[in-house]
Amino acid sequence: MALFKNAKWIRSPKTEEICPKFVKTFEVGKGLSEAKALIGARGVYFVTVNGIEFSDKRLAPGWTSFRRALADEEDLTPYLHEGKNEIAFTLGSGWATGEIIRRHTEGWMAHGQKDPFGRSLSKMYPETVALVAEISLSYENGEKCVIGTDGSFDVLSSQYRYADFYNGETFDGTAKEVSLGHAEVIDSWMPKCEKRNSPCVAEHERVGVREIIRTPKGETVLDFGQNLAGYPVIRYTGKAGERIRLSFGEVLDKDGNFYNDNYRWAKNDVLFITDGKTEVYRPHLTFQGFRYLRLDEFPGEVNPDDFTAVALYSDMKRIGRFESGNGKINKLYENILWGQRSNFIDVPTDCPQRDERLGWTGDAEVFCRTACLNYNTKGFFAKWLKDMALDQCPNGAVGSIIPATFIGNCSAAWGDAATVCPFEIYLAYGDKKLLRENFPMMKKWVDYIHGFGEEEYLWIGGSHYGDWVAMDAGYGSYIGATQTDLIASAYFYRSTDLLVRAGKILGIDVSEYEAMKEKIRTEFRRAFMKDGMPVVYPKGDALKDDRKEVVRGVTQTAIVLILHFGLAEEGEKKNLTDTLVSLIEANGGRMTTGFVGTPYILHALTENGRSDVAYDLLLQEKNPSWLFSVNHGATTMWEHWDSVNENGEFWSTDMNSFNHYAYGAVYDWIFGKALGAQIPDEGAGYREVAIAPHPDRRLGFMSASEETAFGKFALAWAYRENEIEYHFEIPEGMTAELTLPGESERTLTAGNYKFVRRA
Ligand code: BGC
């Protein structure tokens, strides 16, 4: 059933108007008991009633697959009065029609209005913003009145003269709002609207100015001390026509000057021309990723108290806490949280600042478990997964970006978000219904890989991102040295495994996939392993019986995937682990891994008895390492291990974000292996956990907690002289199978526990 019964999609009669304002005046009679508005848009909007901006929602209605649009409900009751009232909606291009879409579809547009999977681009990427809204008035006497968008709405040119996520916003308080005529009812295809049941983007942390910097170049730069995504809020009342112009940056260059070349062609230029009346300015139809604000134009004295950076992200509940005895690790944890906050803006994005901010599936795939530990992300991911299912191609392919912009390739570890994310969300929150809803997508994804190419049980060929930004392929390479066919086939195995596990949980017959899983394993070992070690044969030779020459193959990531995904035989594990350790040693006690290997390298080590080396890597301070960025003043996660190198030089301007969450996935090792809490399939949602701590004296102590559906679950260990203390808090309804180092398993039911052991 259609969500809007009395409203039509409307647009400005002048489609070139970037931020049109749709206005409707209406009468309210006596005895109003309730007034609600249901608002959907293509683009983003903000709404005012009688000039009052009342909503907490930001960047509404968010970003979805082009096949659907969300509608939000607002309570207007407190803002209406008897007599004449006015409601106004100002729209900006947002995700639907802005540069974010234009830039990333240009290539496909050139290919004749269809993407490579035959979908019509004009539907996916319309030229103009559009609005659909219904205002429902209910009276005490039971009467009802509904006002829906139609051709009677007036359209004005707003004082928002320009707005775009990448390029910024121009607000001209001196501009006259000129009538553009009546709204046009859109009679072509428009997406179906659904009422939002996922968290909206809202304001969160507010950060003040830490320092006003006069740079060597003479620029005035405000340092908020925290890289974040959102907008600045500026208190300023001056004369009409004064100009406040801002540039945004994440870092200063090595000479201490303002720098934002890494934003590439995203201009992030915000201009407010004051109206002499407004007291507080903030962008309304854009957002930026920034720590530094350069005041390119500012009319008055710069008073730091007048500037605040406000973090915007989806309204998720914080459920996880962590602390350790190592200040640098605690800072790393803070940076992981900020990476998530900055990139969970209605969809999980890669970064919030440059000309991307896209729902890259691989980034979410590796970070998903950590995300679920930090915040309750169930509603957030449920929405994104629905869009993933809608944007999944008929042949099962899942593009690298969801909601889909371009679908140029279908990469292993990126498309596998289709199986990994639903399963991780099930483990974290135990919602079988959500897993069931996503099961068809998971199955189609596995079927897609199965049907890809010549080899039935391997994923050979295709276009992959590989071990993205790994350090072992030489400076300047993005793909890493691990062979992409090996990664793809390992992921084929992993996705099939997850599909089988999901089927068993849901009571669906998956015997066919169980058999497939075993065949993949056999074929993987035949094609990519020799004498228990990963190998790579010259291109095209991997499957030939007479293959001879073995070329590079033994990389850290190859071993990590073989060990962690369960592709090694028991008897091979020791040798593989020793080889992994020697590769780490040969690299000065450091990783070479990228997006694919890094999330699992510490897991692989701990699972194979080398937690000591896992801690070495965690505590490593030389590049590449997590603490290298912490030591270099990072306040979020960096995209590259060497986003800034030892000499303070930047990696390159080409691809260098200082706010990418992927490497933050290390927190799932901290929680799951160092503290030791894992959720088995049958314990989803924390009904049961398996706890096996792997403490290390170098950290002093570690403690973490999770607000679960059963209540607070907490666990900790702490070294005291010659002893180590373990603490566990188990809520009612949860059971834990505890294995302390060197001891056998015991069951803990609700209660607080303390165990003291010799250290
Ligand atoms: C993004 C990554 C993403 C990648 C694909 C980049 O531009 O920022 O995080 O996953 O492309 O490899």
PDB file of N, CA, C and O in Angstrom, residues 10-56:
ATOM      1  N   ILE A  10       6.542  16.428  -5.974  1.00  0.00           N
ATOM      2  CA  ILE A  10       6.588  17.710  -6.692  1.00  0.00           C
ATOM      3  C   ILE A  10       8.035  18.183  -6.846  1.00  0.00           C
ATOM      4  O   ILE A  10       8.914  17.764  -6.099  1.00  0.00           O
ATOM      5  N   ARG A  11       8.226  19.067  -7.808  1.00  0.00           N
ATOM      6  CA  ARG A  11       9.554  19.654  -7.993  1.00  0.00           C
ATOM      7  C   ARG A  11       9.398  21.119  -8.386  1.00  0.00           C
ATOM      8  O   ARG A  11       8.287  21.591  -8.674  1.00  0.00           O
ATOM      9  N   SER A  12      10.513  21.806  -8.427  1.00  0.00           N
ATOM     10  CA  SER A  12      10.482  23.214  -8.809  1.00  0.00           C
ATOM     11  C   SER A  12      10.216  23.333 -10.311  1.00  0.00           C
ATOM     12  O   SER A  12      10.735  22.519 -11.090  1.00  0.00           O
ATOM     13  N   PRO A  13       9.445  24.338 -10.714  1.00  0.00           N
ATOM     14  CA  PRO A  13       9.260  24.520 -12.164  1.00  0.00           C
ATOM     15  C   PRO A  13      10.566  24.910 -12.839  1.00  0.00           C
ATOM     16  O   PRO A  13      10.739  24.740 -14.029  1.00  0.00           O
ATOM     17  N   LYS A  14      11.492  25.483 -12.051  1.00  0.00           N
ATOM     18  CA  LYS A  14      12.817  25.799 -12.608  1.00  0.00           C
ATOM     19  C   LYS A  14      13.784  24.749 -12.052  1.00  0.00           C
ATOM     20  O   LYS A  14      14.233  24.851 -10.903  1.00  0.00           O
ATOM     21  N   THR A  15      14.086  23.761 -12.874  1.00  0.00           N
ATOM     22  CA  THR A  15      14.882  22.645 -12.354  1.00  0.00           C
ATOM     23  C   THR A  15      16.330  23.036 -12.089  1.00  0.00           C
ATOM     24  O   THR A  15      17.033  22.355 -11.367  1.00  0.00           O
ATOM     25  N   GLU A  16      16.751  24.186 -12.642  1.00  0.00           N
ATOM     26  CA  GLU A  16      18.145  24.602 -12.407  1.00  0.00           C
ATOM     27  C   GLU A  16      18.336  25.184 -11.008  1.00  0.00           C
ATOM     28  O   GLU A  16      19.454  25.370 -10.547  1.00  0.00           O
ATOM     29  N   GLU A  17      17.250  25.457 -10.296  1.00  0.00           N
ATOM     30  CA  GLU A  17      17.363  25.998  -8.936  1.00  0.00           C
ATOM     31  C   GLU A  17      17.868  24.886  -8.023  1.00  0.00           C
ATOM     32  O   GLU A  17      17.203  23.865  -7.828  1.00  0.00           O
ATOM     33  N   ILE A  18      19.056  25.073  -7.457  1.00  0.00           N
ATOM     34  CA  ILE A  18      19.687  23.975  -6.711  1.00  0.00           C
ATOM     35  C   ILE A  18      18.998  23.726  -5.366  1.00  0.00           C
ATOM     36  O   ILE A  18      18.821  22.598  -4.952  1.00  0.00           O
ATOM     37  N   CYS A  19      18.619  24.804  -4.689  1.00  0.00           N
ATOM     38  CA  CYS A  19      18.002  24.643  -3.361  1.00  0.00           C
ATOM     39  C   CYS A  19      16.635  25.335  -3.315  1.00  0.00           C
ATOM     40  O   CYS A  19      16.474  26.368  -2.644  1.00  0.00           O
ATOM     41  N   PRO A  20      15.658  24.796  -4.002  1.00  0.00           N
ATOM     42  CA  PRO A  20      14.346  25.448  -3.999  1.00  0.00           C
ATOM     43  C   PRO A  20      13.664  25.325  -2.641  1.00  0.00           C
ATOM     44  O   PRO A  20      13.943  24.404  -1.870  1.00  0.00           O
ATOM     45  N   LYS A  21      12.763  26.290  -2.393  1.00  0.00           N
ATOM     46  CA  LYS A  21      12.008  26.254  -1.139  1.00  0.00           C
ATOM     47  C   LYS A  21      10.536  26.061  -1.494  1.00  0.00           C
ATOM     48  O   LYS A  21       9.985  26.826  -2.295  1.00  0.00           O
ATOM     49  N   PHE A  22       9.915  25.054  -0.941  1.00  0.00           N
ATOM     50  CA  PHE A  22       8.511  24.739  -1.213  1.00  0.00           C
ATOM     51  C   PHE A  22       7.688  25.233  -0.034  1.00  0.00           C
ATOM     52  O   PHE A  22       7.964  24.861   1.114  1.00  0.00           O
ATOM     53  N   VAL A  23       6.702  26.070  -0.324  1.00  0.00           N
ATOM     54  CA  VAL A  23       5.970  26.716   0.770  1.00  0.00           C
ATOM     55  C   VAL A  23       4.473  26.476   0.614  1.00  0.00           C
ATOM     56  O   VAL A  23       3.928  26.538  -0.496  1.00  0.00           O
ATOM     57  N   LYS A  24       3.826  26.235   1.747  1.00  0.00           N
ATOM     58  CA  LYS A  24       2.376  26.096   1.717  1.00  0.00           C
ATOM     59  C   LYS A  24       1.804  26.833   2.930  1.00  0.00           C
ATOM     60  O   LYS A  24       2.276  26.642   4.059  1.00  0.00           O
ATOM     61  N   THR A  25       0.827  27.711   2.684  1.00  0.00           N
ATOM     62  CA  THR A  25       0.125  28.317   3.829  1.00  0.00           C
ATOM     63  C   THR A  25      -1.213  27.617   3.955  1.00  0.00           C
ATOM     64  O   THR A  25      -1.841  27.245   2.959  1.00  0.00           O
ATOM     65  N   PHE A  26      -1.620  27.426   5.181  1.00  0.00           N
ATOM     66  CA  PHE A  26      -2.879  26.696   5.416  1.00  0.00           C
ATOM     67  C   PHE A  26      -3.503  27.177   6.720  1.00  0.00           C
ATOM     68  O   PHE A  26      -2.822  27.729   7.594  1.00  0.00           O
ATOM     69  N   GLU A  27      -4.807  26.969   6.793  1.00  0.00           N
ATOM     70  CA  GLU A  27      -5.573  27.411   7.969  1.00  0.00           C
ATOM     71  C   GLU A  27      -5.645  26.287   8.997  1.00  0.00           C
ATOM     72  O   GLU A  27      -5.836  25.131   8.640  1.00  0.00           O
ATOM     73  N   VAL A  28      -5.506  26.662  10.235  1.00  0.00           N
ATOM     74  CA  VAL A  28      -5.752  25.704  11.317  1.00  0.00           C
ATOM     75  C   VAL A  28      -6.965  26.209  12.090  1.00  0.00           C
ATOM     76  O   VAL A  28      -7.014  27.378  12.482  1.00  0.00           O
ATOM     77  N   GLY A  29      -7.935  25.325  12.271  1.00  0.00           N
ATOM     78  CA  GLY A  29      -9.163  25.720  12.965  1.00  0.00           C
ATOM     79  C   GLY A  29      -9.019  25.576  14.479  1.00  0.00           C
ATOM     80  O   GLY A  29      -7.941  25.297  15.004  1.00  0.00           O
ATOM     81  N   LYS A  30     -10.148  25.737  15.164  1.00  0.00           N
ATOM     82  CA  LYS A  30     -10.182  25.617  16.630  1.00  0.00           C
ATOM     83  C   LYS A  30     -10.036  24.166  17.065  1.00  0.00           C
ATOM     84  O   LYS A  30     -10.503  23.270  16.376  1.00  0.00           O
ATOM     85  N   GLY A  31      -9.427  23.959  18.219  1.00  0.00           N
ATOM     86  CA  GLY A  31      -9.408  22.633  18.837  1.00  0.00           C
ATOM     87  C   GLY A  31      -8.499  21.621  18.161  1.00  0.00           C
ATOM     88  O   GLY A  31      -8.845  20.439  18.050  1.00  0.00           O
ATOM     89  N   LEU A  32      -7.344  22.079  17.722  1.00  0.00           N
ATOM     90  CA  LEU A  32      -6.383  21.143  17.100  1.00  0.00           C
ATOM     91  C   LEU A  32      -5.829  20.224  18.196  1.00  0.00           C
ATOM     92  O   LEU A  32      -5.377  20.698  19.243  1.00  0.00           O
ATOM     93  N   SER A  33      -5.909  18.927  17.973  1.00  0.00           N
ATOM     94  CA  SER A  33      -5.341  18.035  18.998  1.00  0.00           C
ATOM     95  C   SER A  33      -3.973  17.510  18.577  1.00  0.00           C
ATOM     96  O   SER A  33      -3.102  17.297  19.414  1.00  0.00           O
ATOM     97  N   GLU A  34      -3.792  17.317  17.297  1.00  0.00           N
ATOM     98  CA  GLU A  34      -2.485  16.781  16.864  1.00  0.00           C
ATOM     99  C   GLU A  34      -2.211  17.152  15.412  1.00  0.00           C
ATOM    100  O   GLU A  34      -3.131  17.157  14.590  1.00  0.00           O
ATOM    101  N   ALA A  35      -0.965  17.463  15.125  1.00  0.00           N
ATOM    102  CA  ALA A  35      -0.582  17.738  13.738  1.00  0.00           C
ATOM    103  C   ALA A  35       0.716  16.996  13.445  1.00  0.00           C
ATOM    104  O   ALA A  35       1.695  17.122  14.175  1.00  0.00           O
ATOM    105  N   LYS A  36       0.661  16.197  12.397  1.00  0.00           N
ATOM    106  CA  LYS A  36       1.849  15.406  12.033  1.00  0.00           C
ATOM    107  C   LYS A  36       2.213  15.682  10.588  1.00  0.00           C
ATOM    108  O   LYS A  36       1.334  15.911   9.754  1.00  0.00           O
ATOM    109  N   ALA A  37       3.493  15.616  10.312  1.00  0.00           N
ATOM    110  CA  ALA A  37       3.912  15.712   8.916  1.00  0.00           C
ATOM    111  C   ALA A  37       4.715  14.468   8.570  1.00  0.00           C
ATOM    112  O   ALA A  37       5.541  14.009   9.369  1.00  0.00           O
ATOM    113  N   LEU A  38       4.450  13.927   7.419  1.00  0.00           N
ATOM    114  CA  LEU A  38       5.239  12.810   6.902  1.00  0.00           C
ATOM    115  C   LEU A  38       5.966  13.362   5.685  1.00  0.00           C
ATOM    116  O   LEU A  38       5.323  13.883   4.760  1.00  0.00           O
ATOM    117  N   ILE A  39       7.298  13.286   5.709  1.00  0.00           N
ATOM    118  CA  ILE A  39       8.061  14.004   4.680  1.00  0.00           C
ATOM    119  C   ILE A  39       9.063  13.077   4.000  1.00  0.00           C
ATOM    120  O   ILE A  39       9.891  12.448   4.659  1.00  0.00           O
ATOM    121  N   GLY A  40       8.992  13.036   2.702  1.00  0.00           N
ATOM    122  CA  GLY A  40       9.975  12.288   1.929  1.00  0.00           C
ATOM    123  C   GLY A  40      10.606  13.224   0.908  1.00  0.00           C
ATOM    124  O   GLY A  40      10.011  14.232   0.527  1.00  0.00           O
ATOM    125  N   ALA A  41      11.799  12.903   0.479  1.00  0.00           N
ATOM    126  CA  ALA A  41      12.444  13.785  -0.495  1.00  0.00           C
ATOM    127  C   ALA A  41      13.441  13.008  -1.318  1.00  0.00           C
ATOM    128  O   ALA A  41      13.941  11.960  -0.902  1.00  0.00           O
ATOM    129  N   ARG A  42      13.718  13.536  -2.483  1.00  0.00           N
ATOM    130  CA  ARG A  42      14.879  13.103  -3.251  1.00  0.00           C
ATOM    131  C   ARG A  42      15.843  14.269  -3.116  1.00  0.00           C
ATOM    132  O   ARG A  42      15.511  15.398  -3.511  1.00  0.00           O
ATOM    133  N   GLY A  43      16.981  14.046  -2.508  1.00  0.00           N
ATOM    134  CA  GLY A  43      17.841  15.137  -2.059  1.00  0.00           C
ATOM    135  C   GLY A  43      17.746  15.171  -0.544  1.00  0.00           C
ATOM    136  O   GLY A  43      17.295  14.201   0.073  1.00  0.00           O
ATOM    137  N   VAL A  44      18.173  16.241   0.075  1.00  0.00           N
ATOM    138  CA  VAL A  44      17.992  16.397   1.531  1.00  0.00           C
ATOM    139  C   VAL A  44      17.180  17.665   1.765  1.00  0.00           C
ATOM    140  O   VAL A  44      17.164  18.567   0.932  1.00  0.00           O
ATOM    141  N   TYR A  45      16.518  17.732   2.915  1.00  0.00           N
ATOM    142  CA  TYR A  45      15.668  18.891   3.177  1.00  0.00           C
ATOM    143  C   TYR A  45      15.804  19.330   4.622  1.00  0.00           C
ATOM    144  O   TYR A  45      16.257  18.564   5.477  1.00  0.00           O
ATOM    145  N   PHE A  46      15.400  20.570   4.899  1.00  0.00           N
ATOM    146  CA  PHE A  46      15.053  20.930   6.283  1.00  0.00           C
ATOM    147  C   PHE A  46      13.724  21.655   6.237  1.00  0.00           C
ATOM    148  O   PHE A  46      13.342  22.241   5.226  1.00  0.00           O
ATOM    149  N   VAL A  47      13.000  21.557   7.321  1.00  0.00           N
ATOM    150  CA  VAL A  47      11.624  22.048   7.342  1.00  0.00           C
ATOM    151  C   VAL A  47      11.484  23.129   8.408  1.00  0.00           C
ATOM    152  O   VAL A  47      12.112  23.050   9.466  1.00  0.00           O
ATOM    153  N   THR A  48      10.663  24.148   8.114  1.00  0.00           N
ATOM    154  CA  THR A  48      10.324  25.155   9.129  1.00  0.00           C
ATOM    155  C   THR A  48       8.810  25.294   9.171  1.00  0.00           C
ATOM    156  O   THR A  48       8.135  25.109   8.157  1.00  0.00           O
ATOM    157  N   VAL A  49       8.303  25.590  10.356  1.00  0.00           N
ATOM    158  CA  VAL A  49       6.887  25.883  10.505  1.00  0.00           C
ATOM    159  C   VAL A  49       6.791  27.271  11.114  1.00  0.00           C
ATOM    160  O   VAL A  49       7.384  27.520  12.171  1.00  0.00           O
ATOM    161  N   ASN A  50       6.115  28.150  10.446  1.00  0.00           N
ATOM    162  CA  ASN A  50       6.027  29.554  10.863  1.00  0.00           C
ATOM    163  C   ASN A  50       7.416  30.114  11.166  1.00  0.00           C
ATOM    164  O   ASN A  50       7.638  30.803  12.167  1.00  0.00           O
ATOM    165  N   GLY A  51       8.346  29.753  10.345  1.00  0.00           N
ATOM    166  CA  GLY A  51       9.708  30.264  10.454  1.00  0.00           C
ATOM    167  C   GLY A  51      10.559  29.552  11.501  1.00  0.00           C
ATOM    168  O   GLY A  51      11.749  29.844  11.646  1.00  0.00           O
ATOM    169  N   ILE A  52       9.959  28.607  12.223  1.00  0.00           N
ATOM    170  CA  ILE A  52      10.730  27.928  13.286  1.00  0.00           C
ATOM    171  C   ILE A  52      11.302  26.617  12.754  1.00  0.00           C
ATOM    172  O   ILE A  52      10.574  25.785  12.200  1.00  0.00           O
ATOM    173  N   GLU A  53      12.591  26.461  12.980  1.00  0.00           N
ATOM    174  CA  GLU A  53      13.237  25.218  12.581  1.00  0.00           C
ATOM    175  C   GLU A  53      13.256  24.345  13.822  1.00  0.00           C
ATOM    176  O   GLU A  53      13.963  24.650  14.780  1.00  0.00           O
ATOM    177  N   PHE A  54      12.474  23.317  13.829  1.00  0.00           N
ATOM    178  CA  PHE A  54      12.247  22.602  15.086  1.00  0.00           C
ATOM    179  C   PHE A  54      12.832  21.191  15.111  1.00  0.00           C
ATOM    180  O   PHE A  54      12.982  20.583  16.149  1.00  0.00           O
ATOM    181  N   SER A  55      13.166  20.655  13.948  1.00  0.00           N
ATOM    182  CA  SER A  55      13.506  19.230  13.894  1.00  0.00           C
ATOM    183  C   SER A  55      14.943  18.952  14.328  1.00  0.00           C
ATOM    184  O   SER A  55      15.850  19.738  14.077  1.00  0.00           O
ATOM    185  N   ASP A  56      15.121  17.799  14.981  1.00  0.00           N
ATOM    186  CA  ASP A  56      16.481  17.351  15.340  1.00  0.00           C
ATOM    187  C   ASP A  56      17.120  16.563  14.211  1.00  0.00           C
ATOM    188  O   ASP A  56      18.292  16.218  14.285  1.00  0.00           O
TER     189      ASP A  56
END
